[in-house]
CSV table of C-alpha atoms in Angstrom, one decimal:
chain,number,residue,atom,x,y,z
A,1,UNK,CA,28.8,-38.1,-8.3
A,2,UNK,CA,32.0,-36.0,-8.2
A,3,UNK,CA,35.3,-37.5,-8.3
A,4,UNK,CA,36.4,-37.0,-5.0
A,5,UNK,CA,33.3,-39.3,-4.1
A,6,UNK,CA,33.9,-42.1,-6.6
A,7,UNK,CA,33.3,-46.0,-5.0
A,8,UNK,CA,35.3,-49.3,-5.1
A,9,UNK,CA,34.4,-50.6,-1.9
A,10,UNK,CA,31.4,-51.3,-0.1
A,11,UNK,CA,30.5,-53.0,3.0
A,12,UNK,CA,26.5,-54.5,2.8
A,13,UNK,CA,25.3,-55.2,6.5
A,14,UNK,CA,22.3,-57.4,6.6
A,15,UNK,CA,23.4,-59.0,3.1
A,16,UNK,CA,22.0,-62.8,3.6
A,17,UNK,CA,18.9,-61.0,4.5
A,18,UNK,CA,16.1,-60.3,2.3
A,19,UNK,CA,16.4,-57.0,0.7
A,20,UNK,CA,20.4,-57.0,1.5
A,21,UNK,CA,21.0,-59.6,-0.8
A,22,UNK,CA,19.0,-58.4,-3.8
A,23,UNK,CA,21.3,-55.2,-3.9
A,24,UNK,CA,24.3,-57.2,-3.0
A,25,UNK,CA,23.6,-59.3,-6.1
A,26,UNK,CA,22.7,-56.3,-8.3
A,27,UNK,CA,25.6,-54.8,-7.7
A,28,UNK,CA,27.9,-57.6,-7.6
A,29,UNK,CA,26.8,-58.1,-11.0
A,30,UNK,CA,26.5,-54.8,-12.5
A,31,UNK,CA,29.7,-53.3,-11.3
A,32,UNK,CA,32.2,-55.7,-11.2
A,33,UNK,CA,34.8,-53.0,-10.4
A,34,UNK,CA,33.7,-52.6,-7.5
A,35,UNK,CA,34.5,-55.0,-4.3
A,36,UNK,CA,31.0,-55.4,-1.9
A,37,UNK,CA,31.6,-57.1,1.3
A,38,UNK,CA,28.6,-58.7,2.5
A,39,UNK,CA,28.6,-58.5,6.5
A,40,UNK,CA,25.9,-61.0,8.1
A,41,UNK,CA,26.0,-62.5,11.5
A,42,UNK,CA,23.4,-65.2,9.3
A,43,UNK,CA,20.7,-64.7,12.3
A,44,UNK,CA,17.1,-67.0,11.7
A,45,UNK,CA,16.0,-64.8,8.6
A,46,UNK,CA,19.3,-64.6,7.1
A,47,UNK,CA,20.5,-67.3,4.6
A,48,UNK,CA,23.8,-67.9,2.7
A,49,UNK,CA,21.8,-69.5,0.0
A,50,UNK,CA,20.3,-65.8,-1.0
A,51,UNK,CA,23.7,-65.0,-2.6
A,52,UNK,CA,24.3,-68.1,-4.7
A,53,UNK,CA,24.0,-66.1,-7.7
A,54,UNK,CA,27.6,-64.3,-6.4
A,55,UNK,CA,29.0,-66.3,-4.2
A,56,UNK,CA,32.0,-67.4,-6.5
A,57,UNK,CA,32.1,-64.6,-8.1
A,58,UNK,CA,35.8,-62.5,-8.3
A,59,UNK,CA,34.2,-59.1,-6.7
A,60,UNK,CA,32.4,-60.5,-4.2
A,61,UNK,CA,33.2,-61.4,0.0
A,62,UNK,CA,31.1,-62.6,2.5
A,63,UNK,CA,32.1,-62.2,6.3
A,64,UNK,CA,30.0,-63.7,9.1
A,65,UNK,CA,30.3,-61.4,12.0
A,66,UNK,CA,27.8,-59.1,14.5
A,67,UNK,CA,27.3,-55.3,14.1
A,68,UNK,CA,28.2,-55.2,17.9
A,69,UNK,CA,31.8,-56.2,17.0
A,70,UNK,CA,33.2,-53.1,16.7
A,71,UNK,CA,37.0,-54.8,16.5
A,72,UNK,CA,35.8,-57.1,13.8
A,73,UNK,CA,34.0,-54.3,11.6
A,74,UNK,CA,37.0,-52.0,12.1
A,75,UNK,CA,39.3,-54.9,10.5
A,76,UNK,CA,37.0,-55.4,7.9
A,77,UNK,CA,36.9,-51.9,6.6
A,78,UNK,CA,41.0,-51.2,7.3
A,79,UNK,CA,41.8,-55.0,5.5
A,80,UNK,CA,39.0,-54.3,2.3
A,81,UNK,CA,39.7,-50.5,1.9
A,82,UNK,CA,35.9,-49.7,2.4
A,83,UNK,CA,34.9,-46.6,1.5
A,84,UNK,CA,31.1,-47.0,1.4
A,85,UNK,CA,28.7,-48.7,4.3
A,86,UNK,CA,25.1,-49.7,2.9
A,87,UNK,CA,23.8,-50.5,6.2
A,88,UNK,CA,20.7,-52.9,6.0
A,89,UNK,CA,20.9,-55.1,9.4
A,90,UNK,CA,18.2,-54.2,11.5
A,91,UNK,CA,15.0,-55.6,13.6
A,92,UNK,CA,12.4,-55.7,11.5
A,93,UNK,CA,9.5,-57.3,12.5
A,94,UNK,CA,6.8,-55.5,14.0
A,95,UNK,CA,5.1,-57.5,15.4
A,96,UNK,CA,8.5,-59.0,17.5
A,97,UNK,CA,8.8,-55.5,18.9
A,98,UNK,CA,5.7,-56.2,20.8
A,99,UNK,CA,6.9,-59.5,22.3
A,100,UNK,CA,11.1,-58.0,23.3
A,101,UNK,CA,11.2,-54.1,22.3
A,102,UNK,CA,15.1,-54.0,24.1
A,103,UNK,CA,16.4,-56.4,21.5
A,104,UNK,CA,15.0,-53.8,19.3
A,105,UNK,CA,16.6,-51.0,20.7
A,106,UNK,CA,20.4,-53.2,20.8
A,107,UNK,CA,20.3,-53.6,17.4
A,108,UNK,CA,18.9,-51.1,16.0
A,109,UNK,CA,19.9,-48.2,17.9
A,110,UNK,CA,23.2,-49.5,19.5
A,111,UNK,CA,24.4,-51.7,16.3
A,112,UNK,CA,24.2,-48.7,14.2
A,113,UNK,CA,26.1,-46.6,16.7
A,114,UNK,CA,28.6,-48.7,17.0
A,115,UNK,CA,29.0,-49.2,12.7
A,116,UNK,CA,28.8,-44.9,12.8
A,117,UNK,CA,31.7,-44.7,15.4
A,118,UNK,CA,33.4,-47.1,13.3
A,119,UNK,CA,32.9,-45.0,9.7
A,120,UNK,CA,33.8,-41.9,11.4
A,121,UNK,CA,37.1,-43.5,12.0
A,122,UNK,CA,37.5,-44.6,9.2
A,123,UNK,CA,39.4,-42.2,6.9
A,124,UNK,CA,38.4,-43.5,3.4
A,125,UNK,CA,34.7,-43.3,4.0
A,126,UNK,CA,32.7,-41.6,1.3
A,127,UNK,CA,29.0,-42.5,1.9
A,128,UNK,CA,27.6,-44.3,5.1
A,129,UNK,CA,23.8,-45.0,3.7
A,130,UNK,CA,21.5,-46.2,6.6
A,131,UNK,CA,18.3,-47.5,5.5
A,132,UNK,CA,15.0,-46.4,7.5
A,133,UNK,CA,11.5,-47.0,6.9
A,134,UNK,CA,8.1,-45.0,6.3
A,135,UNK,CA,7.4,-46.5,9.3
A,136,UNK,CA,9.0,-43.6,11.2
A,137,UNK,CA,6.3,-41.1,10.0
A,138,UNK,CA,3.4,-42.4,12.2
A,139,UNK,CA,0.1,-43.7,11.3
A,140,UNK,CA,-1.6,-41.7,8.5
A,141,UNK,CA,-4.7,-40.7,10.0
A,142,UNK,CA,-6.8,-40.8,6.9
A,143,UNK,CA,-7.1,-41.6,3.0
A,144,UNK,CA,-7.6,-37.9,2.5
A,145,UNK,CA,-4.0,-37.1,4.1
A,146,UNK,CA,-1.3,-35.8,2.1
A,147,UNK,CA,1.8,-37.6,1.4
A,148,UNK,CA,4.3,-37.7,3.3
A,149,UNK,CA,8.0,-35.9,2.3
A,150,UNK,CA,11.1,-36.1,4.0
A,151,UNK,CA,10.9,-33.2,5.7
A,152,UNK,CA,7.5,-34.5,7.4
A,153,UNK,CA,7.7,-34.6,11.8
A,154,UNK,CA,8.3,-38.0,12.7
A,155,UNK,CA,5.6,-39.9,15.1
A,156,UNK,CA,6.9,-43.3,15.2
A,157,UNK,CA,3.8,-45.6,16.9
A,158,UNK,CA,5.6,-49.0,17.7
A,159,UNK,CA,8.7,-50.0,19.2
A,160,UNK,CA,10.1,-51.3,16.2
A,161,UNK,CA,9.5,-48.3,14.5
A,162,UNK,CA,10.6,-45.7,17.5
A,163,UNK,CA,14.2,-47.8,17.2
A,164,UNK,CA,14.5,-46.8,13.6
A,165,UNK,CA,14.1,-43.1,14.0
A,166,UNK,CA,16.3,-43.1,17.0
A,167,UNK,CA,18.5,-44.5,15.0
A,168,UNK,CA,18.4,-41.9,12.4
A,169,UNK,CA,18.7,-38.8,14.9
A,170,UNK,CA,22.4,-41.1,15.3
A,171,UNK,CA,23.4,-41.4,12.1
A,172,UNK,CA,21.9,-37.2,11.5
A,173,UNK,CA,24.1,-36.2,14.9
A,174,UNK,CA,27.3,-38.2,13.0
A,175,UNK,CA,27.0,-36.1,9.7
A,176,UNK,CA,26.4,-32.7,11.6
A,177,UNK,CA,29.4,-33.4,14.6
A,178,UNK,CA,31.9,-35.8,12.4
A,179,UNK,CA,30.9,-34.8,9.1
A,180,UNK,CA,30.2,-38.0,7.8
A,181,UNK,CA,28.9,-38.4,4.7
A,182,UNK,CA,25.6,-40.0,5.1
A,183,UNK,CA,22.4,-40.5,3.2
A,184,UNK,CA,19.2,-42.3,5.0
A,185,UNK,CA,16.4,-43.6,3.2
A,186,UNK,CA,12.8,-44.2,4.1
A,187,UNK,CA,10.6,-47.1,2.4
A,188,UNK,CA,7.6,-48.5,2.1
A,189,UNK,CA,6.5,-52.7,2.5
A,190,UNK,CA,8.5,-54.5,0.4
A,191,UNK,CA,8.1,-58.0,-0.8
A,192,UNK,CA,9.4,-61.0,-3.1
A,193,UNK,CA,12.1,-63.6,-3.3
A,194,UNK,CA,13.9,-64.2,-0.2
A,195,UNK,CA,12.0,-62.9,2.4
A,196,UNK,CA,11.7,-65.0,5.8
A,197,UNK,CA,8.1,-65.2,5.7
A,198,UNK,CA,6.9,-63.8,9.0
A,199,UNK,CA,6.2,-61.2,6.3
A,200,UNK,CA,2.7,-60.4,5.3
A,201,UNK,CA,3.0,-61.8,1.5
A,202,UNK,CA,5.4,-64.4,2.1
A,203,UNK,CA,3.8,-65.6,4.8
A,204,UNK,CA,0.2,-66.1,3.0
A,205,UNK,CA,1.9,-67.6,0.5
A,206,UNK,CA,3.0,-70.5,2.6
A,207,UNK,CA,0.3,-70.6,4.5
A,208,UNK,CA,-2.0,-71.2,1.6
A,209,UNK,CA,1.1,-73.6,0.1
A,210,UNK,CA,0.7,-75.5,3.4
A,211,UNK,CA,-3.5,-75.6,3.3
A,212,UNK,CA,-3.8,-73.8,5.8
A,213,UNK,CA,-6.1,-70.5,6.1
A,214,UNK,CA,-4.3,-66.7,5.8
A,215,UNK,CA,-4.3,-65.0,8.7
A,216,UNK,CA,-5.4,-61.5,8.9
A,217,UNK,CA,-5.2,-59.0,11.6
A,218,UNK,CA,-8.2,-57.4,12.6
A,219,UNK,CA,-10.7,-56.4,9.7
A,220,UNK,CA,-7.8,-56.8,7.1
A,221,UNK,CA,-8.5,-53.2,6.3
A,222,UNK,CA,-5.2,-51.4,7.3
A,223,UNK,CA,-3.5,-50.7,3.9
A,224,UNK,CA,0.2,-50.7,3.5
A,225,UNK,CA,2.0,-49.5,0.2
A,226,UNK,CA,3.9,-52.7,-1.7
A,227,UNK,CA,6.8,-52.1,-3.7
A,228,UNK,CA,8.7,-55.2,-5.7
A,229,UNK,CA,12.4,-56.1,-4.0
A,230,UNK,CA,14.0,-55.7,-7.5
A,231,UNK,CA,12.4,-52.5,-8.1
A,232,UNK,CA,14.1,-51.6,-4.4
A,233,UNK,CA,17.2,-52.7,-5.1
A,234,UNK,CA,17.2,-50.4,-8.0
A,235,UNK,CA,16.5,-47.1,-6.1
A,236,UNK,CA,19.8,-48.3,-3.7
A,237,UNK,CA,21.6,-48.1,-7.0
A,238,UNK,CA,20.4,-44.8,-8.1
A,239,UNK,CA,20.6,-43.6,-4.7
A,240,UNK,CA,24.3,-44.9,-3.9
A,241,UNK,CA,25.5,-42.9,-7.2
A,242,UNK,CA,23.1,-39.8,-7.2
A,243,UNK,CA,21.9,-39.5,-4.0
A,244,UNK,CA,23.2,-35.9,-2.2
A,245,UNK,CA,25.1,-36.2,1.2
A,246,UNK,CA,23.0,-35.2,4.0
A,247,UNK,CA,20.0,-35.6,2.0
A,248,UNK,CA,17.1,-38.4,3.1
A,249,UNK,CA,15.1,-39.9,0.6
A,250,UNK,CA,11.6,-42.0,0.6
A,251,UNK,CA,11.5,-44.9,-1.6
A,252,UNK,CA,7.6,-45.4,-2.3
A,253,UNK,CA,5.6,-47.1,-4.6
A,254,UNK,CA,1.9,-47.2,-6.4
A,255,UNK,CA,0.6,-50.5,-4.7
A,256,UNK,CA,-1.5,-48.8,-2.0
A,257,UNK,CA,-3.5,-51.7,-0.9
A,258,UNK,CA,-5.9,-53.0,2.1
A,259,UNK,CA,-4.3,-56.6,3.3
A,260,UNK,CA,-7.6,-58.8,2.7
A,261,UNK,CA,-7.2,-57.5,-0.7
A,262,UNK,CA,-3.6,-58.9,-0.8
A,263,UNK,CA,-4.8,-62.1,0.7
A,264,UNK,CA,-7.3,-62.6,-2.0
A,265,UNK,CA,-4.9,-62.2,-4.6
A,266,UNK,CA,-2.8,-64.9,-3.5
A,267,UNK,CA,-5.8,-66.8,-2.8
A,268,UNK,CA,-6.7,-66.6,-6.3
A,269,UNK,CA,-2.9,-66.3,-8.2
A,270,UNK,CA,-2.3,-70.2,-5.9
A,271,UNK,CA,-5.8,-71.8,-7.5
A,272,UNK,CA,-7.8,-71.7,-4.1
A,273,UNK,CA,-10.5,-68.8,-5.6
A,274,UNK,CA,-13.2,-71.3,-5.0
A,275,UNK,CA,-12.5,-72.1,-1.4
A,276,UNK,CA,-11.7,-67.8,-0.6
A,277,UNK,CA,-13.6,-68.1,2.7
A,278,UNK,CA,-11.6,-71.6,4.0
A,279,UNK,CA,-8.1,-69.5,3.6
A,280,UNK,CA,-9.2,-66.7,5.1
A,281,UNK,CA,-9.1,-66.4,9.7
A,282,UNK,CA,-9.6,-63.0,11.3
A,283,UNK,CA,-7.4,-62.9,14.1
A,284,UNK,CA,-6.9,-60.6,16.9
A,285,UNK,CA,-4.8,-57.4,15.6
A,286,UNK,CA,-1.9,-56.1,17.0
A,287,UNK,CA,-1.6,-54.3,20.0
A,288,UNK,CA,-1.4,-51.0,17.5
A,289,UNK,CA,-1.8,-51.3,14.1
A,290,UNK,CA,-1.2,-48.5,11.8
A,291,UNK,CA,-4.0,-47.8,9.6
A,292,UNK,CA,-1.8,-46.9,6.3
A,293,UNK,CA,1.5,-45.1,6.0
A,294,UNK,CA,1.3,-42.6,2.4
A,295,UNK,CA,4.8,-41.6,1.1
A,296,UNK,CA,5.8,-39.0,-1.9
A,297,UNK,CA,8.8,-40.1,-3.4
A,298,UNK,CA,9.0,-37.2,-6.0
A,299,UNK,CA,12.8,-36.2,-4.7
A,300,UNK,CA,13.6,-40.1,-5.5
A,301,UNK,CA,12.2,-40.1,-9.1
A,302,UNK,CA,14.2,-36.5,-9.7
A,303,UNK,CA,17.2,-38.9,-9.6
A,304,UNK,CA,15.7,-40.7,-12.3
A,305,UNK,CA,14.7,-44.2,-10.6
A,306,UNK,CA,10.9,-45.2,-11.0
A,307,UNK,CA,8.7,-48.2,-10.1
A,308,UNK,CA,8.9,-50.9,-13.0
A,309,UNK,CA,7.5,-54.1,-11.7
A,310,UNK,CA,3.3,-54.1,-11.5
A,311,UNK,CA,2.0,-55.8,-8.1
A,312,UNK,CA,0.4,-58.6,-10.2
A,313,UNK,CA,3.8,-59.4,-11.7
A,314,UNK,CA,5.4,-59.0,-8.8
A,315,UNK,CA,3.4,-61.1,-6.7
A,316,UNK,CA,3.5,-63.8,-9.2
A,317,UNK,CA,7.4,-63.8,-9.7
A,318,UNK,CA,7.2,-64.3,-5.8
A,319,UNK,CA,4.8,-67.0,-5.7
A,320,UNK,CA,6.9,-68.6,-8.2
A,321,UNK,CA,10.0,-68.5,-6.0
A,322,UNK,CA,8.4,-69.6,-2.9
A,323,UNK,CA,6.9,-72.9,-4.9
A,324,UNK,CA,10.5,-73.7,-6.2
A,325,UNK,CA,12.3,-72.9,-2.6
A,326,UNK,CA,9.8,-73.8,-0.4
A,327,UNK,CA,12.6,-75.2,2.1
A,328,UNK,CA,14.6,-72.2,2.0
A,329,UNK,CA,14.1,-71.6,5.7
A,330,UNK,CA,13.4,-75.1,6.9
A,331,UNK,CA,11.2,-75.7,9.7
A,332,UNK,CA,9.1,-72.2,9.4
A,333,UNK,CA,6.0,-73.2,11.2
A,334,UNK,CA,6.8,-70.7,14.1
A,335,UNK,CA,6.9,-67.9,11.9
A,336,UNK,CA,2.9,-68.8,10.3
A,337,UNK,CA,1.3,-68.5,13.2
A,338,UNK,CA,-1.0,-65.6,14.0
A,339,UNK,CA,1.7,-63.6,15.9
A,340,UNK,CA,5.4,-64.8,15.8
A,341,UNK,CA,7.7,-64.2,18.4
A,342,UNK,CA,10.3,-65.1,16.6
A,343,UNK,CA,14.3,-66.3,18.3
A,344,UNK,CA,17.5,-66.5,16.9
A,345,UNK,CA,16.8,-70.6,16.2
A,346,UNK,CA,13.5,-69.7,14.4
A,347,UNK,CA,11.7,-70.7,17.4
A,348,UNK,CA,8.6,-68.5,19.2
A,349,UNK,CA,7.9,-66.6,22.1
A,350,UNK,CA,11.6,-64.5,21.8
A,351,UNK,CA,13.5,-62.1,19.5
A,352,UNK,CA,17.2,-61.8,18.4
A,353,UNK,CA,18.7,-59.3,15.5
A,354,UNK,CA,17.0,-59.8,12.2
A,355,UNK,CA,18.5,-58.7,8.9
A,356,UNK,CA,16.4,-56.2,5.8
């Protein structure tokens, strides 16, 4: 990173979320030079308890507030000197974009408009990084199909993930028009500690904790690609200091697996081997179901970042977590049932802005 470009200052949207508040802790902790600002409106899958680890410490804030408040982030930034947005609030959950698509479409399209209208006025801005997902790419038709790089058409199939790459053709038109210096990013499934578990693995693992049976979508055979949150929040490290303005960058992994697979490893990893066929219920899938997503993350590892943390380790650390913090969430029952709708109270049947 050139001078010119050098960071003190970062605003973390999405921070008491899952993946928002392992890179706000990594960073918090390994540069404490730097300032973050964690910026959470604290939303049903949010939870200030995610950032204990930092909460007290000198170089970190937290400030509850919506991406919509385009008053409120523009007095954060002006007030904290920001000079870098790591923009992680989002709609998530695929199978809520089924159930209320516009809430989709408000906070993912709209809440990143408004933080890009706010960065471009901001005049010590030197990296906006908005975080996509594979997920933008389309199905991948095949096993035979080649990776996909960055540079690959995007086909989004869902509603969830036609938001995100609208999003991205926002945050593209901003660096082209405005010049603002942005970098988007493109992962695969990501699991572990602190995930709300309307999630594939956290959600087998308390359903299994809970006695009841896994519940898998149609023949369990879609595969999805796993990669360990720490490993993640890793690659937002190397990618806030080497990434290249402009530039977009998949963050993949090696875990390419079929979820009945996944389900019988937690099966097996929570002592329930010999009653496999009691934990496991087919349900009806989705409405669309994508049968894998494939990734090459080559322009990632050129930067120098690479996959540390095996899937069985990983899922064991996780299954760990969820045994100590089992009442993170509270009442989660909404969330492990077949198909969660989930609302802003952790209810069912609605949807409201979710955090990474």
């Amino acid at each position: 990173m050139s001078k010119k470009a050098k960071l003190q200052n970062i605003f973390l949207t999405g921070g008491a979320g899952f993946i928002g508040s392992h890179v706000a802790i990594l960073l918090v902790k390994k540069y404490p030079d730097y300032n973050i600002v964690v910026y959470d409106k604290l939303d049903y899958c949010a939870c200030l308890e995610n950032l204990n680890e930092v909460m007290d410490l000198p170089n970190f804030k937290f400030v509850k507030g919506d991406i919509f408040s385009s008053d409120l982030v523009t007095n954060v930034f002006k007030e904290n000197k920001i000079d870098t947005v790591l923009h992680f609030a989002a709609q998530t959950h695929v199978d809520n974009s089924f159930g209320n698509s516009f809430a989709f479409t408000q906070s993912n399209i709209y809440g990143t408009h408004v933080l890009l209208e706010c960065a471009k006025n901001c005049s010590t801005m030197r990296r906006f990084i908005h975080v996509s997902t594979d997920e933008v790419y389309g199905e991948g038709e095949d096993f035979d199909a080649k990776p996909m790089d960055e540079e690959h058409v995007l086909e989004p199939t869902n509603p969830y993930a036609a938001t995100k790459a609208g999003a991205e053709f926002l945050v593209k038109s901003y660096h082209r028009s405005f010049k603002l210096p942005v970098i988007i990013t493109r992962g695969n499934n990501v699991y572990g500690p602190h995930q709300f578990p309307e999630k594939l693995i956290p959600k087998f693992i308390n359903q299994i904790l809970r006695g009841l049976p896994v519940t898998i979508h149609g023949d369990g055979l879609n595969t999805r690609n796993f990669l360990f949150v720490e490993d993640v929040a890793r690659a937002f490290d190397c990618i806030l200091h080497k990434g290249e303005v402009g530039k977009i960058y998949n963050i993949g992994g090696c875990n390419e697996l079929p979820n009945i697979e996944v389900a019988k490893s937690l099966i097996k990893i929570l002592g329930k081997e010999s009653e496999m066929d009691d934990y496991i219920s087919y349900v009806p899938d989705r409405k669309f179901n994508d049968l894998r997503y494939t990734i090459t993350s080559e322009k990632l590892h050129s930067l120098g970042w690479k996959e540390e943390i095996s899937f069985e380790d990983g899922l064991r650390k996780t299954v760990e977590w969820y045994n100590t913090y089992i009442h993170r969430y509270g009442n989660i029952d909404s969330a492990l049932i077949a198909h969660p709708r989930m609302t802003g109270s952790g209810g069912a049947e609605a949807t409201s802005p979710t955090n990474l």
